[in-house]
Short mmCIF file of C-alpha atoms in Angstrom, two decimals:
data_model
loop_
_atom_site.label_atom_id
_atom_site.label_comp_id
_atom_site.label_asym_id
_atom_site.label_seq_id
_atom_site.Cartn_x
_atom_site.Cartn_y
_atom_site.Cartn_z
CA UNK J 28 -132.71 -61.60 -140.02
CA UNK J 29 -136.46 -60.62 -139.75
CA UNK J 30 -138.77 -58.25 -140.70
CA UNK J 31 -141.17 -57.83 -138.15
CA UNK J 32 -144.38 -55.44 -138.34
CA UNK J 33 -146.65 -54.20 -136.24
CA UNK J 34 -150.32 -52.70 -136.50
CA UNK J 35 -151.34 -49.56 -135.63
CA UNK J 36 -148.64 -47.87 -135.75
CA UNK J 37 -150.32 -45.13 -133.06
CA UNK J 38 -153.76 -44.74 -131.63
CA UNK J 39 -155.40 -42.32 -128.85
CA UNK J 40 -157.70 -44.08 -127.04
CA UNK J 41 -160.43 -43.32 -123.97
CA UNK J 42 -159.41 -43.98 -120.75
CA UNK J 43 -161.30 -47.45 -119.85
CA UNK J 44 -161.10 -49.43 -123.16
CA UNK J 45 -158.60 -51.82 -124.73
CA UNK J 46 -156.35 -51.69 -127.84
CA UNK J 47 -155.22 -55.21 -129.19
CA UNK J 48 -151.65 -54.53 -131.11
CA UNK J 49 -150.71 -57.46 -133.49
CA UNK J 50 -147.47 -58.12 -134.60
CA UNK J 51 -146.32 -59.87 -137.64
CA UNK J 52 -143.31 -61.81 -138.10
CA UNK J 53 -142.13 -62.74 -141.71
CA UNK J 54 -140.24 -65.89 -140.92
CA UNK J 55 -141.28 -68.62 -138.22
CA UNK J 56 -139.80 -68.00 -134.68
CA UNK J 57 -139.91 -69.54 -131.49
CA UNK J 58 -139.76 -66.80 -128.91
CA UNK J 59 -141.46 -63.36 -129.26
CA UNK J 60 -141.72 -60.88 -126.55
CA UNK J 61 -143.32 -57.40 -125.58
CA UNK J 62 -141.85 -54.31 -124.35
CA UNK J 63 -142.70 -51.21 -122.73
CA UNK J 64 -140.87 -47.91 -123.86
CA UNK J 65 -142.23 -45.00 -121.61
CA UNK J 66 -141.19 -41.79 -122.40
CA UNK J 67 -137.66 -41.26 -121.96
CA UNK J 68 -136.57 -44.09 -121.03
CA UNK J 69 -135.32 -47.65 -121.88
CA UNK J 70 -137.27 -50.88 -122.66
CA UNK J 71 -139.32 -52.76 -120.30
CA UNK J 72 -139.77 -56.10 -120.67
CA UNK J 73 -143.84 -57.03 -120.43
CA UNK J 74 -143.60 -60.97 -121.56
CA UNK J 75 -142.64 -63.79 -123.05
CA UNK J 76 -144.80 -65.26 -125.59
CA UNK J 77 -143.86 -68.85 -126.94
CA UNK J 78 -146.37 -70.48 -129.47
CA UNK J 79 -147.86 -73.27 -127.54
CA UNK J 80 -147.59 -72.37 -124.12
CA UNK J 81 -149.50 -69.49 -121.44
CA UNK J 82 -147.11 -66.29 -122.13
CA UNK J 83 -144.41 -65.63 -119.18
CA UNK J 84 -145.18 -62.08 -117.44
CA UNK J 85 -142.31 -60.38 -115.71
CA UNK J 86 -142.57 -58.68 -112.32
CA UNK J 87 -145.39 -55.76 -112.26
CA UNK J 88 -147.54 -57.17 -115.35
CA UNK J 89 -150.40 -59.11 -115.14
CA UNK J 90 -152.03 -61.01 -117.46
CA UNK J 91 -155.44 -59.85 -116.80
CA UNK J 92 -153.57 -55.92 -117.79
CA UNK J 93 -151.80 -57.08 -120.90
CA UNK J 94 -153.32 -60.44 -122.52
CA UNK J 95 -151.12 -62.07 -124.96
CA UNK J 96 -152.17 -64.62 -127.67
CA UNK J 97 -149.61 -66.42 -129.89
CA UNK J 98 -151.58 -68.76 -132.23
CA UNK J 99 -148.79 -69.56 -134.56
CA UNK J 100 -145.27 -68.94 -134.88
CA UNK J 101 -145.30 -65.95 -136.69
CA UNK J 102 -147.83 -63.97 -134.75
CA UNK J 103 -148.53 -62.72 -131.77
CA UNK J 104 -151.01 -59.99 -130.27
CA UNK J 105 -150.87 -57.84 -127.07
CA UNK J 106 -153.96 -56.27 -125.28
CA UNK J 107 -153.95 -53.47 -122.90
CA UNK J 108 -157.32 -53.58 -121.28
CA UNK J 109 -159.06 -51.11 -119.15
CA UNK J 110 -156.69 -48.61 -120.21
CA UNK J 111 -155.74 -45.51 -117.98
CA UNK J 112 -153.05 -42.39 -119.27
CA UNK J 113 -150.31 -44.19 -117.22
CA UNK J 114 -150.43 -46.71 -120.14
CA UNK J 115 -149.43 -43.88 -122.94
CA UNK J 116 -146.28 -45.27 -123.98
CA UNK J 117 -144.63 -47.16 -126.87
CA UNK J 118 -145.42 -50.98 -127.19
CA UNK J 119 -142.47 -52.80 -128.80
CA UNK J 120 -142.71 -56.58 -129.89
CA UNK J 121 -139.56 -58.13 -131.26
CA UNK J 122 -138.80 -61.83 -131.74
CA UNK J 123 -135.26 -63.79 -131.18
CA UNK J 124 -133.72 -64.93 -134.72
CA UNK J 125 -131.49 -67.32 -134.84
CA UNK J 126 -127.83 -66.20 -135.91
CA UNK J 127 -124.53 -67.92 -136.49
CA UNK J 128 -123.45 -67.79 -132.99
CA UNK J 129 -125.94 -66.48 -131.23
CA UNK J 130 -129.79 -65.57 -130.91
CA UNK J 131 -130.29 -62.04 -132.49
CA UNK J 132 -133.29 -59.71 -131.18
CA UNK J 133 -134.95 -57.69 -134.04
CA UNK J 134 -137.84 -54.93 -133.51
CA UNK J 135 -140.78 -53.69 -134.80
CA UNK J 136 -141.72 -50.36 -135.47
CA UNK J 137 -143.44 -50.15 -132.37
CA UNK J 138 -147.01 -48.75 -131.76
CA UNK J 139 -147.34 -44.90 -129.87
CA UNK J 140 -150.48 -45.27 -127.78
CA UNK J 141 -151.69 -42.61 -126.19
CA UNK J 142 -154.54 -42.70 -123.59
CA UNK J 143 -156.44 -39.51 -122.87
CA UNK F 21 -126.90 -61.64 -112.94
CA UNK F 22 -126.65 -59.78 -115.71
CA UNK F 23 -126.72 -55.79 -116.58
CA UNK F 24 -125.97 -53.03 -118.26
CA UNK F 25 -125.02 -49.07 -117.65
CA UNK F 26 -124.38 -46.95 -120.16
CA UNK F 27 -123.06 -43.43 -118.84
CA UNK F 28 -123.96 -40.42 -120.22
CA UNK F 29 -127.86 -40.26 -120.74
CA UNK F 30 -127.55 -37.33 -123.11
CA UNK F 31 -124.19 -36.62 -125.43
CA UNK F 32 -123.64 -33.85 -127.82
CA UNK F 33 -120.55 -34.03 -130.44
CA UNK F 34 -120.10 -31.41 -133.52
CA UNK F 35 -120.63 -32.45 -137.10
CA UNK F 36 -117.25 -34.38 -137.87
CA UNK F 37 -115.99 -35.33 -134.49
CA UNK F 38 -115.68 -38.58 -132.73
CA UNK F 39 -118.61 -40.22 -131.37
CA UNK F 40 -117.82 -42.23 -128.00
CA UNK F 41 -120.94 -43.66 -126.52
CA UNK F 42 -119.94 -46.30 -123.07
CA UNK F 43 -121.35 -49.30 -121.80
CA UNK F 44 -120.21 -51.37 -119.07
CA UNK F 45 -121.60 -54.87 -118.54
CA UNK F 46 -122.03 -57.08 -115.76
CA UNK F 47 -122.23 -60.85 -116.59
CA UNK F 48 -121.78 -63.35 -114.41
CA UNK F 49 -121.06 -65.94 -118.08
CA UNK F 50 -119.40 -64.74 -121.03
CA UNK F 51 -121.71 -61.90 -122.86
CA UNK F 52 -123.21 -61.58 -126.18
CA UNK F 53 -123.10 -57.79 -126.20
CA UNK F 54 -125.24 -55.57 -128.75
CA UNK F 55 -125.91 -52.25 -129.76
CA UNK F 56 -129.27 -51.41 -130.95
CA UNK F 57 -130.23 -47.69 -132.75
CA UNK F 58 -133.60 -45.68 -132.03
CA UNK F 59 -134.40 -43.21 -134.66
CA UNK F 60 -137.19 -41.23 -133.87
CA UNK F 61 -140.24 -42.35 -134.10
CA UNK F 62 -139.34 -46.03 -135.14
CA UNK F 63 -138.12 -49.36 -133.61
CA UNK F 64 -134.96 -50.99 -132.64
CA UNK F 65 -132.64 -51.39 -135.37
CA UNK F 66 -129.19 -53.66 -134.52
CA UNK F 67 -125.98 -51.60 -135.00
CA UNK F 68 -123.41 -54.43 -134.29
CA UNK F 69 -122.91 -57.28 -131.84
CA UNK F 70 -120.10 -58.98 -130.15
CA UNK F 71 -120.37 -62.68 -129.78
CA UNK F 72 -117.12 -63.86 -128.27
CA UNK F 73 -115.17 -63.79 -131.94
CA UNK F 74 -112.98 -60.56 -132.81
CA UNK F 75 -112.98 -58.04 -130.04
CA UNK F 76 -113.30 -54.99 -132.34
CA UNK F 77 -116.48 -55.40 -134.02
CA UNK F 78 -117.93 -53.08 -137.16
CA UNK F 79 -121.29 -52.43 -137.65
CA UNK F 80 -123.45 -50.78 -139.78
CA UNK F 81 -123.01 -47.04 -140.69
CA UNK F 82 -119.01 -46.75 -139.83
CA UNK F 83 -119.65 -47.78 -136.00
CA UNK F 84 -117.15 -50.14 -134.23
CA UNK F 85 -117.19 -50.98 -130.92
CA UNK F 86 -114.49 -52.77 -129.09
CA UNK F 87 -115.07 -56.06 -126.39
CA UNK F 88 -112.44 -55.19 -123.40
CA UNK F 89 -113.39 -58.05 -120.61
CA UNK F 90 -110.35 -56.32 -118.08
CA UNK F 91 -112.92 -53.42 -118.05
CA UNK F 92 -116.18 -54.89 -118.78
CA UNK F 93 -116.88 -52.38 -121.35
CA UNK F 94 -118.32 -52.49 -124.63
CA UNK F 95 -118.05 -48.57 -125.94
CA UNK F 96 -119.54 -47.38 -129.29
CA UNK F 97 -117.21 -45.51 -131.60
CA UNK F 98 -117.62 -43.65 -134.89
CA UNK F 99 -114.68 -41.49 -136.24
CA UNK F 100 -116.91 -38.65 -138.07
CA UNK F 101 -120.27 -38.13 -136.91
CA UNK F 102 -122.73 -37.38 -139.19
CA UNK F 103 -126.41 -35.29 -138.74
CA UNK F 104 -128.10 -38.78 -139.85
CA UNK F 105 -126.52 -40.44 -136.49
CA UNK F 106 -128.58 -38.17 -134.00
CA UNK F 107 -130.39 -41.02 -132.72
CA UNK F 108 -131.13 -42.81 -128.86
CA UNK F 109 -128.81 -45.82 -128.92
CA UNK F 110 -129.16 -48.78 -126.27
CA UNK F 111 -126.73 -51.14 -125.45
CA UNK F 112 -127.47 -54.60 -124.82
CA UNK F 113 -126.35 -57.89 -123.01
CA UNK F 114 -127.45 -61.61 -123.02
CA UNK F 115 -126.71 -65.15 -121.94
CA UNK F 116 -124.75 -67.06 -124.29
CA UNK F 117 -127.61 -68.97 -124.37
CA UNK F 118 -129.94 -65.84 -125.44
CA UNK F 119 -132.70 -66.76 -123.43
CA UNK F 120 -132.78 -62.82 -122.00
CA UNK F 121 -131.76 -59.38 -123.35
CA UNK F 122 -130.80 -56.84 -120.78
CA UNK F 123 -130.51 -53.18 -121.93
CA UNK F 124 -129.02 -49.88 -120.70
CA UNK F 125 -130.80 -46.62 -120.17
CA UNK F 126 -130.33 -45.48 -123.58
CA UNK F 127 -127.92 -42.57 -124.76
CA UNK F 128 -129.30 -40.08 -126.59
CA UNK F 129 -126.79 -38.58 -129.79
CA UNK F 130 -127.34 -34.89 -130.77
CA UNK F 131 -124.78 -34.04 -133.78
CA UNK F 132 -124.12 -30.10 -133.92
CA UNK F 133 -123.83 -28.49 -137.10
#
């Protein structure tokens, strides 16, 4: 398993800035990724972030929107820059764990940003 | 291609009844299936995963849910609900190689008193 946190918990921000969230992981992982949980509704999937290699965006997110940076293997940060109220939402990181059969996904808290 | 749907975005049981929460899959390889639990206010906590062993699976808190590939389904079961279950619950499906998690819509679980 893993314990994964995540800092801040919540913010309110001004339209036009950027929040970096960073997310800790307490074991060494390979792949970590970002998610998207809008009000409501299920996870969105932002990126991929592997330590040693540019972050993998999915359709609809841009890199210049949501910079990633993965320096090691147990942490990873997400920016949302030049942020507008269509970005309130709940930012999930979570990192795949090796298990006996399979990979396992496990969450963090999750940070509540809300842009006013 | 793979995918989720979980029917029923909102379900309501009584204190003490049966929970039954559905997911179907799509997969075009053999799933890993998962259930994951939302509490309010927090993150994604796994409630049990199937990976191809026994078809009936427990998980954590008295949940089960049983792998039947003739209907691509992967429901969620508890026998007695409790108040602490009233929670959003997302099921789950990936590659047996893991690379990609796919999940449902979410179900949110209101227990009456």
């Amino acid at each position: 398993s893993a314990v994964i946190s995540q800092k801040p918990s919540r913010d309110i921000c001004q339209r036009g800035t950027s929040l970096t969230i960073q997310c800790q992981v307490d074991s060494q992982v390979t792949m970590m990724f970002w998610y998207r949980q809008q009000p409501g509704q299920s996870l969105t999937l932002i990126a991929t972030a592997n330590q040693g290699s540019e972050a993998t965006y999915e359709s609809g997110f841009v890199i210049d929107k949501f910079p990633i940076s993965r320096p090691n293997l147990t942490f990873s940060t997400l920016t949302v820059s030049n942020m507008s109220p269509e970005d309130s939402s709940i930012y999930l990181c979570s990192a795949f764990v090796s298990g006996t059969v399979t990979y396992e996904q496990y969450f963090g808290p999750g940070t509540r940003l809300t842009v006013t | 291609a793979q995918s989720v749907t979980q029917l029923g975005s909102h379900v309501s049981v009584s204190e003490g009844a049966l929970v039954l929460l559905r997911c179907n899959y799509s997969s075009s390889v053999p799933p890993y299936l998962f259930w994951y639990v939302q509490y309010p206010n927090q993150g994604l906590q796994l409630l049990l995963k199937y990976t191809s062993a026994a078809t009936l699976v427990k998980g954590i808190n008295g949940f089960e849910a049983e792998f039947k590939k003739s209907e691509t389904s992967f429901h969620l079961t508890k026998p007695s609900a409790h108040m602490s279950d009233a929670a959003e619950y997302f099921c789950a499906v990936s590659q047996n190689t893991g690379n990609q998690f796919y999940f449902g819509t979410g179900t949110s679980l209101t227990v009456i008193p």
